[in-house]
PDB file of C-alpha atoms and ligand atoms in Angstrom:
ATOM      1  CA  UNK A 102       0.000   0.000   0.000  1.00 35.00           C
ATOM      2  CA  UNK A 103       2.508   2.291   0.490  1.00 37.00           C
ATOM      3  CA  UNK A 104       3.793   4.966  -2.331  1.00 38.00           C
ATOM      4  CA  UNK A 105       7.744   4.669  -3.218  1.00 38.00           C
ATOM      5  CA  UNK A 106       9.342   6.893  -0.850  1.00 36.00           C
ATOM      6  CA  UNK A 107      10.465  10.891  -2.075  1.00 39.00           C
ATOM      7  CA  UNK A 108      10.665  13.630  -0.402  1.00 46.00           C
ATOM      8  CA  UNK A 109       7.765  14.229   1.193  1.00 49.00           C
ATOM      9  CA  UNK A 110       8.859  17.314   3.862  1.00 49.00           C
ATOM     10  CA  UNK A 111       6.491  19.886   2.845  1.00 63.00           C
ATOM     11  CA  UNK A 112       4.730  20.142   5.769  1.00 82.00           C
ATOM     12  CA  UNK A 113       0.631  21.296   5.786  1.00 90.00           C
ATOM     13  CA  UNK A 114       0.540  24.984   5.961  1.00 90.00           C
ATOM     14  CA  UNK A 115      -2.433  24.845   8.712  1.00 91.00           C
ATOM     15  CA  UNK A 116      -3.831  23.466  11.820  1.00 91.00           C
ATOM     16  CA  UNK A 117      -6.870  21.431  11.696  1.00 93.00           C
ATOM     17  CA  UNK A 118      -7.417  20.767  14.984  1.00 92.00           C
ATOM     18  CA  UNK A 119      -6.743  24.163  16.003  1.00 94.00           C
ATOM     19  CA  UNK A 120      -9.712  26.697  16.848  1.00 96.00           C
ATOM     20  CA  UNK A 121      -8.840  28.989  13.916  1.00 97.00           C
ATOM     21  CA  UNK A 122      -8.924  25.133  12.113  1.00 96.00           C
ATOM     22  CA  UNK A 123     -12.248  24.118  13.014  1.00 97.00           C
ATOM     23  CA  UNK A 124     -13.776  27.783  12.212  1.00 97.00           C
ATOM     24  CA  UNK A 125     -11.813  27.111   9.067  1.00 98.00           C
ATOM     25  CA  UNK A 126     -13.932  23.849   8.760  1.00 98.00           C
ATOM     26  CA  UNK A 127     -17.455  25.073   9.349  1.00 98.00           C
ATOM     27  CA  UNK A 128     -16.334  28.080   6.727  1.00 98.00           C
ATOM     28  CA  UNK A 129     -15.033  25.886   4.242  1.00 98.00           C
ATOM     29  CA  UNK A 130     -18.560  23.370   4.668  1.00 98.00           C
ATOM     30  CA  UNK A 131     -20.913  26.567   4.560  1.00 98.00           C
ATOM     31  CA  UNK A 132     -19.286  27.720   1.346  1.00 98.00           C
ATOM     32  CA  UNK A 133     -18.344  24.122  -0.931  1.00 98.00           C
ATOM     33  CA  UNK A 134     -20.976  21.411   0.676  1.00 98.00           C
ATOM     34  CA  UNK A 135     -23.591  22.483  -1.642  1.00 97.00           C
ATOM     35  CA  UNK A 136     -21.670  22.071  -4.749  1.00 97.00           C
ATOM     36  CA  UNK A 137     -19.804  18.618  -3.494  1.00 98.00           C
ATOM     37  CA  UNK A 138     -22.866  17.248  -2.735  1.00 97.00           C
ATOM     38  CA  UNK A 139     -24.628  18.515  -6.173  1.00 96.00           C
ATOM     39  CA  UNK A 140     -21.237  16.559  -7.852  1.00 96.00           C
ATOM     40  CA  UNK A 141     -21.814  13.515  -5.345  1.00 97.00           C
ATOM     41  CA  UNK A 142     -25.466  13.009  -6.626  1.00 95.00           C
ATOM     42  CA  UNK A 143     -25.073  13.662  -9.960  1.00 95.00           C
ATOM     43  CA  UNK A 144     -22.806  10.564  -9.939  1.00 96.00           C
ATOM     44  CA  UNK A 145     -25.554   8.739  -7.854  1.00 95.00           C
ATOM     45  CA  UNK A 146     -23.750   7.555  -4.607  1.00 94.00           C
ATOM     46  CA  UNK A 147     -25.765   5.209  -3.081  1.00 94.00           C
ATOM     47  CA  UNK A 148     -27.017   2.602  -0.452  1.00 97.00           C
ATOM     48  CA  UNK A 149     -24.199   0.027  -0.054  1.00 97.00           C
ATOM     49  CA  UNK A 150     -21.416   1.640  -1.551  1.00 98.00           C
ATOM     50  CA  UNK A 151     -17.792   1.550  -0.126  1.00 98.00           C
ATOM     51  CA  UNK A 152     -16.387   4.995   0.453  1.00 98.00           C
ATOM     52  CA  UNK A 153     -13.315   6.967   0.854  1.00 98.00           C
ATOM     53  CA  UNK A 154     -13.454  10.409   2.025  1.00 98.00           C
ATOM     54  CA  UNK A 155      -9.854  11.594   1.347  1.00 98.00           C
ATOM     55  CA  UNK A 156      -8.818  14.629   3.990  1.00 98.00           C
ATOM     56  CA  UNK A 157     -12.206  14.862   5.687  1.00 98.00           C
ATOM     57  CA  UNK A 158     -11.682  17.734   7.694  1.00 98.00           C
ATOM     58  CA  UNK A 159     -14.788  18.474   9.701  1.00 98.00           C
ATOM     59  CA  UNK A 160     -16.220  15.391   8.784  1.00 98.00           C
ATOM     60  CA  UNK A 161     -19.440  17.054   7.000  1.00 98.00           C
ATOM     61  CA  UNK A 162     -18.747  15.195   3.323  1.00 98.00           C
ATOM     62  CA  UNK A 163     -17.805  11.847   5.400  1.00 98.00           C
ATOM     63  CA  UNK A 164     -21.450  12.188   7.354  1.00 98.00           C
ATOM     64  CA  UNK A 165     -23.496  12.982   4.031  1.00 98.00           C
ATOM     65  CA  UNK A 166     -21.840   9.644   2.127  1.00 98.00           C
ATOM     66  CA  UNK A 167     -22.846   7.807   5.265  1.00 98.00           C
ATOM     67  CA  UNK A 168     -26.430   8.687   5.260  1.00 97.00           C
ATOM     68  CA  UNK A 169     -26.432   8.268   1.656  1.00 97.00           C
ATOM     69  CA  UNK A 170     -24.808   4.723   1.754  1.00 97.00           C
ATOM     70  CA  UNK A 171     -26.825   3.988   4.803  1.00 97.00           C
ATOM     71  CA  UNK A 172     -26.791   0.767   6.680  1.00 96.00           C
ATOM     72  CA  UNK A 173     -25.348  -0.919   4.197  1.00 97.00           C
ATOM     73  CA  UNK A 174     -22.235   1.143   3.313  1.00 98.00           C
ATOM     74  CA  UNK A 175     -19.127   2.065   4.825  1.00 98.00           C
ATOM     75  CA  UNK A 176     -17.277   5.501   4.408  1.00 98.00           C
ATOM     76  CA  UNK A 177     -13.663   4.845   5.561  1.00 98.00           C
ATOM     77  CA  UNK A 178     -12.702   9.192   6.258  1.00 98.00           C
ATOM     78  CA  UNK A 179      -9.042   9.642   6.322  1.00 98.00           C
ATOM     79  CA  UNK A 180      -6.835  12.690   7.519  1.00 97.00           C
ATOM     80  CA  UNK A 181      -3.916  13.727   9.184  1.00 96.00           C
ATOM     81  CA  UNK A 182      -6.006  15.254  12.028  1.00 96.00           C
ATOM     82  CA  UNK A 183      -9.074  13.271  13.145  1.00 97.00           C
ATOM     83  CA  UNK A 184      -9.951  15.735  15.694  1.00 96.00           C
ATOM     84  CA  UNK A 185     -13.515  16.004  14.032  1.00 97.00           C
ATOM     85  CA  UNK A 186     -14.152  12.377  12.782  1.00 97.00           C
ATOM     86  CA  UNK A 187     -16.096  10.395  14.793  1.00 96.00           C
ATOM     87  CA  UNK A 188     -16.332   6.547  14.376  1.00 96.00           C
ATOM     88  CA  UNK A 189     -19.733   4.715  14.318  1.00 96.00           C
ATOM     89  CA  UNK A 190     -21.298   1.900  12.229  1.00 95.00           C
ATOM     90  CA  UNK A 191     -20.873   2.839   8.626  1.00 96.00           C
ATOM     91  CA  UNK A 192     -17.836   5.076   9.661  1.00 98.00           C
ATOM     92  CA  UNK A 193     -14.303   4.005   9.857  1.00 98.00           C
ATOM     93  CA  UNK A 194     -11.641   6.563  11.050  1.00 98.00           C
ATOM     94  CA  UNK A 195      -8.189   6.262  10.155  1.00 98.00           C
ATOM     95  CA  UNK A 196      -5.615   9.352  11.488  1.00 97.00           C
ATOM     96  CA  UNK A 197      -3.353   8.612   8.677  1.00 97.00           C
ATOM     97  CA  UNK A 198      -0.661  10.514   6.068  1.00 97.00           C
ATOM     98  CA  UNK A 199      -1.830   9.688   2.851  1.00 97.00           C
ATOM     99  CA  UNK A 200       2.239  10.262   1.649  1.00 96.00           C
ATOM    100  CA  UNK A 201       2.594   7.426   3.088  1.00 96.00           C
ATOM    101  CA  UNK A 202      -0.177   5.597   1.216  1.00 97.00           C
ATOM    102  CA  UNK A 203      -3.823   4.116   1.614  1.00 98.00           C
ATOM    103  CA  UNK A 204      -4.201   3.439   5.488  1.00 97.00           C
ATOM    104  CA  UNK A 205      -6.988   0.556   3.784  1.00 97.00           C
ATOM    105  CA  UNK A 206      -7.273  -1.236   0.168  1.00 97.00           C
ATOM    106  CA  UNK A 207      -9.587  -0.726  -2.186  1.00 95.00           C
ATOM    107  CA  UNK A 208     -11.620  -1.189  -3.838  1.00 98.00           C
ATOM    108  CA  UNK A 209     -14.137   1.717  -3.290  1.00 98.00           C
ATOM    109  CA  UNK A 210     -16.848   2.529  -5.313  1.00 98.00           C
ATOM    110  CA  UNK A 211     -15.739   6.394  -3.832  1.00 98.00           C
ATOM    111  CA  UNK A 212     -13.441   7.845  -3.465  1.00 98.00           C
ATOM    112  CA  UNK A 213     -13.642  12.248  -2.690  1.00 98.00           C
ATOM    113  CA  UNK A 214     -11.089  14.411  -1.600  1.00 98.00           C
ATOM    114  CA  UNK A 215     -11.432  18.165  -0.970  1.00 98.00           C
ATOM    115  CA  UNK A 216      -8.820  21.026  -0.924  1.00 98.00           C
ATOM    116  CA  UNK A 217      -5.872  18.083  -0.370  1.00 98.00           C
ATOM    117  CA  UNK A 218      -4.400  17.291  -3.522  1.00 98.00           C
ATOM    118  CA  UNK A 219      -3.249  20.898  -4.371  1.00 98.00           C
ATOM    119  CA  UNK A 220      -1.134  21.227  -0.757  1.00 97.00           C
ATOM    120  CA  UNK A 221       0.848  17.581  -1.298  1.00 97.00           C
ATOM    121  CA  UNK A 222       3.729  17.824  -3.916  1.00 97.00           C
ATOM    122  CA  UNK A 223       3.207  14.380  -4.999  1.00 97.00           C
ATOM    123  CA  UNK A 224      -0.314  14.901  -5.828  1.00 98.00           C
ATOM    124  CA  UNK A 225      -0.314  13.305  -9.338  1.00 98.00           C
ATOM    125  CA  UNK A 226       1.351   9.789  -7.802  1.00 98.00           C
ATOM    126  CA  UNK A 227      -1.222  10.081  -5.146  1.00 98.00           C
ATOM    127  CA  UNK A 228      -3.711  10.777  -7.966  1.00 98.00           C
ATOM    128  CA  UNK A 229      -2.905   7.151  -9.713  1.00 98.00           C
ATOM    129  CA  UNK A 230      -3.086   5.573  -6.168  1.00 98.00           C
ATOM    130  CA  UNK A 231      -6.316   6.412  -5.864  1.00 98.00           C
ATOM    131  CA  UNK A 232      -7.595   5.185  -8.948  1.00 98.00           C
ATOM    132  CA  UNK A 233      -5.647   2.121  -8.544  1.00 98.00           C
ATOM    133  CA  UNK A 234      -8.254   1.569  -5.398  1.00 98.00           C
ATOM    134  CA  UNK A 235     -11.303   2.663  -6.842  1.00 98.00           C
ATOM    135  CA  UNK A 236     -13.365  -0.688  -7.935  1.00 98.00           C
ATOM    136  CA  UNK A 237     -14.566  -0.789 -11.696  1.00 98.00           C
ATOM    137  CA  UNK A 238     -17.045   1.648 -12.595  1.00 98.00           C
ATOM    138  CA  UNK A 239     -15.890   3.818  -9.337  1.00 98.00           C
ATOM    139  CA  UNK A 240     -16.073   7.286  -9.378  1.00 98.00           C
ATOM    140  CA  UNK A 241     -12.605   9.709  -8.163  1.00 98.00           C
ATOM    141  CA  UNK A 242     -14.045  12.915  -7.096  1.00 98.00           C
ATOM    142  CA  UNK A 243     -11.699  16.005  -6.283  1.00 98.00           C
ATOM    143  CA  UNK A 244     -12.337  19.904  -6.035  1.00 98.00           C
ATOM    144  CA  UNK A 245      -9.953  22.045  -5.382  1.00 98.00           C
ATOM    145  CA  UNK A 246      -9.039  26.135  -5.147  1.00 98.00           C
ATOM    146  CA  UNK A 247      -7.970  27.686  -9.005  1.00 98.00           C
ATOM    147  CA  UNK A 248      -5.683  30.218  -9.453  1.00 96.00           C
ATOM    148  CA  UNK A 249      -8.332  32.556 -10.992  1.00 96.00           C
ATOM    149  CA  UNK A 250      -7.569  36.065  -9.360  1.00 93.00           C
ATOM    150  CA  UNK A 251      -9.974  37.157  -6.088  1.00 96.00           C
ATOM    151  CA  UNK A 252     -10.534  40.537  -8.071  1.00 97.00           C
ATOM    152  CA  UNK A 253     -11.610  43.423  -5.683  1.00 98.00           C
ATOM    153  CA  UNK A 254     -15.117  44.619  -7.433  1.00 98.00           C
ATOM    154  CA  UNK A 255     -15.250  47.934  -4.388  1.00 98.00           C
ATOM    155  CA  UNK A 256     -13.291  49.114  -1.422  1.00 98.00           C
ATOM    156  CA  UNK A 257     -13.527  51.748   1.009  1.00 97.00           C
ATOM    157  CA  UNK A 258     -10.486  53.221   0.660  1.00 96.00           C
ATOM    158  CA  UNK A 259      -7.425  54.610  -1.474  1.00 95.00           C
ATOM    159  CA  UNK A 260      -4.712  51.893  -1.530  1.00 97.00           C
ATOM    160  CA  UNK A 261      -7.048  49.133  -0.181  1.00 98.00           C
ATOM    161  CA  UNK A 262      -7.272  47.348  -3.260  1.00 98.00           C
ATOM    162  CA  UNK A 263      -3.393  46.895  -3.358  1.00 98.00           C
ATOM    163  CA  UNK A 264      -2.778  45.967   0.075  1.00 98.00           C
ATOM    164  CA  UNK A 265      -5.469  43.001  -0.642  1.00 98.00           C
ATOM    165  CA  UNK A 266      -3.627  42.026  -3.822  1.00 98.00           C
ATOM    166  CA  UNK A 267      -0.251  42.307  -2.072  1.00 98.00           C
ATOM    167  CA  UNK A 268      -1.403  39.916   0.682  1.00 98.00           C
ATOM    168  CA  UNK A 269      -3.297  37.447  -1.395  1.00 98.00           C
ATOM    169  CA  UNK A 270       0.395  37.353  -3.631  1.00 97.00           C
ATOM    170  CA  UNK A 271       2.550  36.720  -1.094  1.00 98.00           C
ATOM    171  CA  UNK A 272       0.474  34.234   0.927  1.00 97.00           C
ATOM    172  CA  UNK A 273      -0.054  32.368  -3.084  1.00 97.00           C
ATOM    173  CA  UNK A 274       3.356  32.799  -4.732  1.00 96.00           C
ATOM    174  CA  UNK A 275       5.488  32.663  -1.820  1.00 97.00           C
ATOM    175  CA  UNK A 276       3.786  30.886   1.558  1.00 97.00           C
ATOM    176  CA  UNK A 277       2.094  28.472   0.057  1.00 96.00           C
ATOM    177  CA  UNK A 278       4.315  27.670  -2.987  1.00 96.00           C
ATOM    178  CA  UNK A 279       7.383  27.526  -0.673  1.00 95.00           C
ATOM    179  CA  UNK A 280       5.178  24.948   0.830  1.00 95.00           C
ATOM    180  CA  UNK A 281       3.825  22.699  -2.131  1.00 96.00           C
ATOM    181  CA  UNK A 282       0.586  24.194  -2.822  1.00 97.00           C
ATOM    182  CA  UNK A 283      -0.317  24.809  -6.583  1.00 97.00           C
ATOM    183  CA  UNK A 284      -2.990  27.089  -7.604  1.00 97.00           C
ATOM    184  CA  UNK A 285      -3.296  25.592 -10.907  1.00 98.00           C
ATOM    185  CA  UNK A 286      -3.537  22.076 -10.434  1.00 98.00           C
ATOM    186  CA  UNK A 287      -7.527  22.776 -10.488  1.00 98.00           C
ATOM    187  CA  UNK A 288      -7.658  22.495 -13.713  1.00 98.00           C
ATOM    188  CA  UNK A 289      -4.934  20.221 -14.327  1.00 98.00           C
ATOM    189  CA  UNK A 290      -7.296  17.077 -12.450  1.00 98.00           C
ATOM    190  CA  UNK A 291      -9.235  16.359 -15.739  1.00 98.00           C
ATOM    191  CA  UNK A 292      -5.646  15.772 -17.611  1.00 98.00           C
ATOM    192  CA  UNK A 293      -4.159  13.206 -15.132  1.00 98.00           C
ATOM    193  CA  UNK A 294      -7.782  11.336 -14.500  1.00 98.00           C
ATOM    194  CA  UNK A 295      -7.153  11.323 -18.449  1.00 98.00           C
ATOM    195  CA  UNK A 296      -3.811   9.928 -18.378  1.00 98.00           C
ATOM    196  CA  UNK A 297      -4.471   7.675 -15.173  1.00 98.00           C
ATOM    197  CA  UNK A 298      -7.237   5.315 -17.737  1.00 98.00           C
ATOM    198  CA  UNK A 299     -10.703   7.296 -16.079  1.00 98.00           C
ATOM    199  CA  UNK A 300     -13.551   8.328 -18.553  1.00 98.00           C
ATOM    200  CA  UNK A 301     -16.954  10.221 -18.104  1.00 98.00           C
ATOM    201  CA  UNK A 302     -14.940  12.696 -16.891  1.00 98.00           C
ATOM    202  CA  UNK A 303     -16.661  16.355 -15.864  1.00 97.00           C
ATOM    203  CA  UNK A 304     -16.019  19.523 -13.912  1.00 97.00           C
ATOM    204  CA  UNK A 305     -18.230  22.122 -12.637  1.00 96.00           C
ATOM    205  CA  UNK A 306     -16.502  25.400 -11.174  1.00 97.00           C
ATOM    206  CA  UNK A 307     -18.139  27.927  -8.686  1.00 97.00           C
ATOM    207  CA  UNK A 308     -17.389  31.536  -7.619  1.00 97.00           C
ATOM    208  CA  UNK A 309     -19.382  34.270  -6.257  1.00 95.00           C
ATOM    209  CA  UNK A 310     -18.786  37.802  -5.453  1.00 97.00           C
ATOM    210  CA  UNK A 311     -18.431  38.793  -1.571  1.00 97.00           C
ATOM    211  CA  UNK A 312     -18.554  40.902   0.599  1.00 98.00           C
ATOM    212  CA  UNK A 313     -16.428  41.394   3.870  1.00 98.00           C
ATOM    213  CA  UNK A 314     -17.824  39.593   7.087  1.00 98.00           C
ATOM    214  CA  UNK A 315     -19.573  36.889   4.653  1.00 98.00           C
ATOM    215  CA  UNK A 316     -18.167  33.650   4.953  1.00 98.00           C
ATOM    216  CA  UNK A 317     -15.588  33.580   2.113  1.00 98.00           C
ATOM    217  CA  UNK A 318     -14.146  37.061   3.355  1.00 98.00           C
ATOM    218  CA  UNK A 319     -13.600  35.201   6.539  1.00 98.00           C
ATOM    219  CA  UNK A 320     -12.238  32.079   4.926  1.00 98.00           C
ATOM    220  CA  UNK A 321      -9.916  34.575   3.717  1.00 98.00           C
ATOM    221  CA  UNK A 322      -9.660  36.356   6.983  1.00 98.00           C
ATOM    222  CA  UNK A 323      -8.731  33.076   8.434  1.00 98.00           C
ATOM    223  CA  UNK A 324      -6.490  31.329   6.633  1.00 98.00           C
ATOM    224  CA  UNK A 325      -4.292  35.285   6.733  1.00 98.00           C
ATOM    225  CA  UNK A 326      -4.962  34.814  11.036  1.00 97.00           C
ATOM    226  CA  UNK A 327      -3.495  31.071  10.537  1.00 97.00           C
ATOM    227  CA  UNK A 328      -0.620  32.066   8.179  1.00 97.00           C
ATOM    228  CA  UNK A 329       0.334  35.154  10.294  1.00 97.00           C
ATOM    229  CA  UNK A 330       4.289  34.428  11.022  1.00 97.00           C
ATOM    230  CA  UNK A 331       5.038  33.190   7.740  1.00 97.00           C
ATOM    231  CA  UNK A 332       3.240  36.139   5.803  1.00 98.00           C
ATOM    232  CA  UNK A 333       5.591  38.151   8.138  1.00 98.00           C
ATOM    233  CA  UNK A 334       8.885  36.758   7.410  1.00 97.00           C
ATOM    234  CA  UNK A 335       7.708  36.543   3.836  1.00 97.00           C
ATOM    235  CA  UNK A 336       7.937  40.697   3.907  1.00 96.00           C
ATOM    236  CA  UNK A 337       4.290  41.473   4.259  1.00 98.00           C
ATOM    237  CA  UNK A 338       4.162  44.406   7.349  1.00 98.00           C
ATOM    238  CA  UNK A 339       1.613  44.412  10.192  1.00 98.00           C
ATOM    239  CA  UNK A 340       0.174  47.607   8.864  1.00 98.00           C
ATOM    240  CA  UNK A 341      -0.874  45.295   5.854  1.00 98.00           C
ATOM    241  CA  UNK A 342      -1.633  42.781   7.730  1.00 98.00           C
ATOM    242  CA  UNK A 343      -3.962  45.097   9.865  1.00 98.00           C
ATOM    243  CA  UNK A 344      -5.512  46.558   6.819  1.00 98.00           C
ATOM    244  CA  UNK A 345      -6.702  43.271   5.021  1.00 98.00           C
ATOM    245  CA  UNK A 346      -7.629  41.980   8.216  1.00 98.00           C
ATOM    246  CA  UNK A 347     -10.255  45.167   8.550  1.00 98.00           C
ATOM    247  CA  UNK A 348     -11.647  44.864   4.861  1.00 98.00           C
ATOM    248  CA  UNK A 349     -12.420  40.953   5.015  1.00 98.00           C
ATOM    249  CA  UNK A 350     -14.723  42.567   7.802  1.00 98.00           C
ATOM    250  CA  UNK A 351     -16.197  45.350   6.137  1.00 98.00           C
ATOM    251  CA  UNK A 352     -19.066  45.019   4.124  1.00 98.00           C
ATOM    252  CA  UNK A 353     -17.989  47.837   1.833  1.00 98.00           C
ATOM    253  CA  UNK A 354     -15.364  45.659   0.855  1.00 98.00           C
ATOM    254  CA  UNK A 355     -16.560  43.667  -2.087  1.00 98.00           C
ATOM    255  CA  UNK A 356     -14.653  40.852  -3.917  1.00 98.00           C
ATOM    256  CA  UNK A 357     -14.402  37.853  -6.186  1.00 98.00           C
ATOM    257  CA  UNK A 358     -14.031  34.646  -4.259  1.00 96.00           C
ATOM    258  CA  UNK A 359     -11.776  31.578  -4.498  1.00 97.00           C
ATOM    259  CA  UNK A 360     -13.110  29.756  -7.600  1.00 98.00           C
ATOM    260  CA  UNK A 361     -13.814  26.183  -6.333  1.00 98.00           C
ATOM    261  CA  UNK A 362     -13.617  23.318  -9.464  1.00 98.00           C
ATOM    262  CA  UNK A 363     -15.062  20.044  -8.364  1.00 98.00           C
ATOM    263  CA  UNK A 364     -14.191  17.263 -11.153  1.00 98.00           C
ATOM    264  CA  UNK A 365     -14.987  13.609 -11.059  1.00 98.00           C
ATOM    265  CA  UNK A 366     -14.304  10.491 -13.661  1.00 98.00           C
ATOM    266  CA  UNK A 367     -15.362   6.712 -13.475  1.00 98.00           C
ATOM    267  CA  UNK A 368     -12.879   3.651 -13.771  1.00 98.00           C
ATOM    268  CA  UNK A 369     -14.001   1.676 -16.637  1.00 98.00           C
ATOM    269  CA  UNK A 370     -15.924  -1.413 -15.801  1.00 94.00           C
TER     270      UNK A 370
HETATM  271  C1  LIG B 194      -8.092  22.425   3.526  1.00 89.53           C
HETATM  272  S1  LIG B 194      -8.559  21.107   4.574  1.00 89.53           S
HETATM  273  C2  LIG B 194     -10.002  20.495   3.730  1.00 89.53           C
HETATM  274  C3  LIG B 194     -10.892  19.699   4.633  1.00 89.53           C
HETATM  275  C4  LIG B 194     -12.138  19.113   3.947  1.00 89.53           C
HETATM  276  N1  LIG B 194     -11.769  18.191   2.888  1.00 89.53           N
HETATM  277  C5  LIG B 194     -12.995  20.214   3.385  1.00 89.53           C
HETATM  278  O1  LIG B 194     -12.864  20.550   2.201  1.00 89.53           O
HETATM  279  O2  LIG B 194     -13.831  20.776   4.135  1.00 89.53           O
HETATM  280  C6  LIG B 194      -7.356  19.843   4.177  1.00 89.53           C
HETATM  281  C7  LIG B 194      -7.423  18.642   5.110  1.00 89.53           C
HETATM  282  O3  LIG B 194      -6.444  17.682   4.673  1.00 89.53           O
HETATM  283  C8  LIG B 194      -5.727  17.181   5.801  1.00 89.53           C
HETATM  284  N2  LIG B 194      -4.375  16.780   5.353  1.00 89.53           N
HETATM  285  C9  LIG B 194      -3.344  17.599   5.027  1.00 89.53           C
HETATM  286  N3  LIG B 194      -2.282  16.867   4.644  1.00 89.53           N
HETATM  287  C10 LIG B 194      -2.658  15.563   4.719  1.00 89.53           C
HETATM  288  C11 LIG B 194      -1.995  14.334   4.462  1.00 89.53           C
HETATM  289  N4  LIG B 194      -0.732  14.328   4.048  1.00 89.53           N
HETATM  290  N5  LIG B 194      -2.672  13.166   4.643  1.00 89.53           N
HETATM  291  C12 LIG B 194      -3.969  13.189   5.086  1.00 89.53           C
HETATM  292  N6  LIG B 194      -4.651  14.327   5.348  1.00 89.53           N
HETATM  293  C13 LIG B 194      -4.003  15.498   5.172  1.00 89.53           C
HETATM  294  C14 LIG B 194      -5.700  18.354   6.785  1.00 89.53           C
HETATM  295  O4  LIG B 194      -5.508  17.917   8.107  1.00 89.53           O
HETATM  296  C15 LIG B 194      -7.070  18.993   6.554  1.00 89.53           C
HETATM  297  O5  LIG B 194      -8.049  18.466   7.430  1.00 89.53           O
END
């Protein structure tokens, strides 16, 4: 089960079990659930099905497949950080690295992972892993962030709009890439379910305007409050810091938000 051994130091940027993690959780649910789940039925998960929720975070994706496999099924919800997973019948935990493989074989006729991929530098091994576990005629489903740009549509003040930009560039091109994290592996899923042998492949994307002290300005408000030190050292000043921290709360403030692209492909039968 386990993947050849690189280098595999990057180390995740944030803190699930933290309390800025779990408010990061219940953000992340309000904003993507209803566009996971839309994915999740279109492909018709069902009673009896074997699951794998890949980085389950809060849990709230690892819940839904359970009441939609019901007695019958089993989601087996992976992460790093189980402080939010809760075992019962139909749910398996596993605290578990996925760099270092499956913590389980396949096959699953499931297998969804949200916001993961994109932080682990050996995403596209990982990738064929997990459609070496899905059964025939499984379904892979992943969404992730893009790189489109979180354009500022209004702001309150002269200079806002660049201090926002500034921020948002550093914490992308620098934090987070220092880290592992690509922006534009979002749309680079479809090509490498392609080349890994899955068809009926299809993405849907979502983005909405925003407005600060909604719930994707203080996604964005959060993951800045998480990322603090490193956005620091990475030459972004407090008075920045200060300033973004203030718009993602004001409602003058008006934005694009993180376009989300959920895609999903089937192992052929
Ligand atoms: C951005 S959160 C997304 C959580 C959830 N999927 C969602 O979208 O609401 C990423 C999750 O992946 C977990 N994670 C990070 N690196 C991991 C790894 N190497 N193996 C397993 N889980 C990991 C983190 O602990 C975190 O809970």
């Amino acid at each position: 089960m386990s993947l050849e051994s690189h280098d595999t130091t990057s180390k995740y940027l944030l803190d699930t079990g933290s309390e800025l993690g779990r408010a990061q959780m219940d953000h992340l649910e309000q904003l993507l659930d209803p566009i996971s789940t839309a994915c999740l039925d279109e492909i018709g998960a069902g009673p009896g099905w074997r699951c794998l929720d890949l980085g389950a975070g809060g849990g709230s994706i690892t819940r839904w497949l359970a009441e939609r496999t019901g007695s019958t099924g089993t989601i087996v919800s992976v992460d790093l950080d189980t402080a939010y997973l809760v075992e019962r019948p139909g749910i398996e935990v596993h605290q578990h690295d996925i760099n270092e493989g499956l913590p389980v074989d396949g096959p699953f006729q499931l297998i969804h992972t949200r916001l993961l991929l994109m932080h682990l530098p050996r995403r596209v091994e990982i990738l064929k892993t997990l459609v070496d576990a899905l059964a025939p005629g499984g379904w892979l489903v992943v969404g992730e962030f893009s790189d489109r740009p979180l354009r500022v549509l209004t702001a309150p003040g002269d200079g806002d709009e660049q201090v926002h930009d500034h921020v948002l560039d550093v914490g992308h091109n620098t934090v987070a890439r220092a880290a592992g994290v690509s922006f534009t592996w979002a749309h680079e899923v479809d090509r490498h379910m392609a080349e890994a042998g899955l068809t009926n492949r299809h993405s849907l994307a979502h983005a909405r305007t925003t407005a600060g002290g909604t719930t994707a300005c203080l996604l964005n408000l959060n993951y800045v409050r998480q990322l603090e030190t490193p956005l620091l050292h990475a030459g972004i000043t407090t008075e920045e810091l200060g300033r973004f921290r203030d718009l993602m709360l004001d409602p003058r403030f008006r934005a694009w938000s993180y376009q989300f692209v959920c895609t999903w492909g089937q192992k052929p039968v």
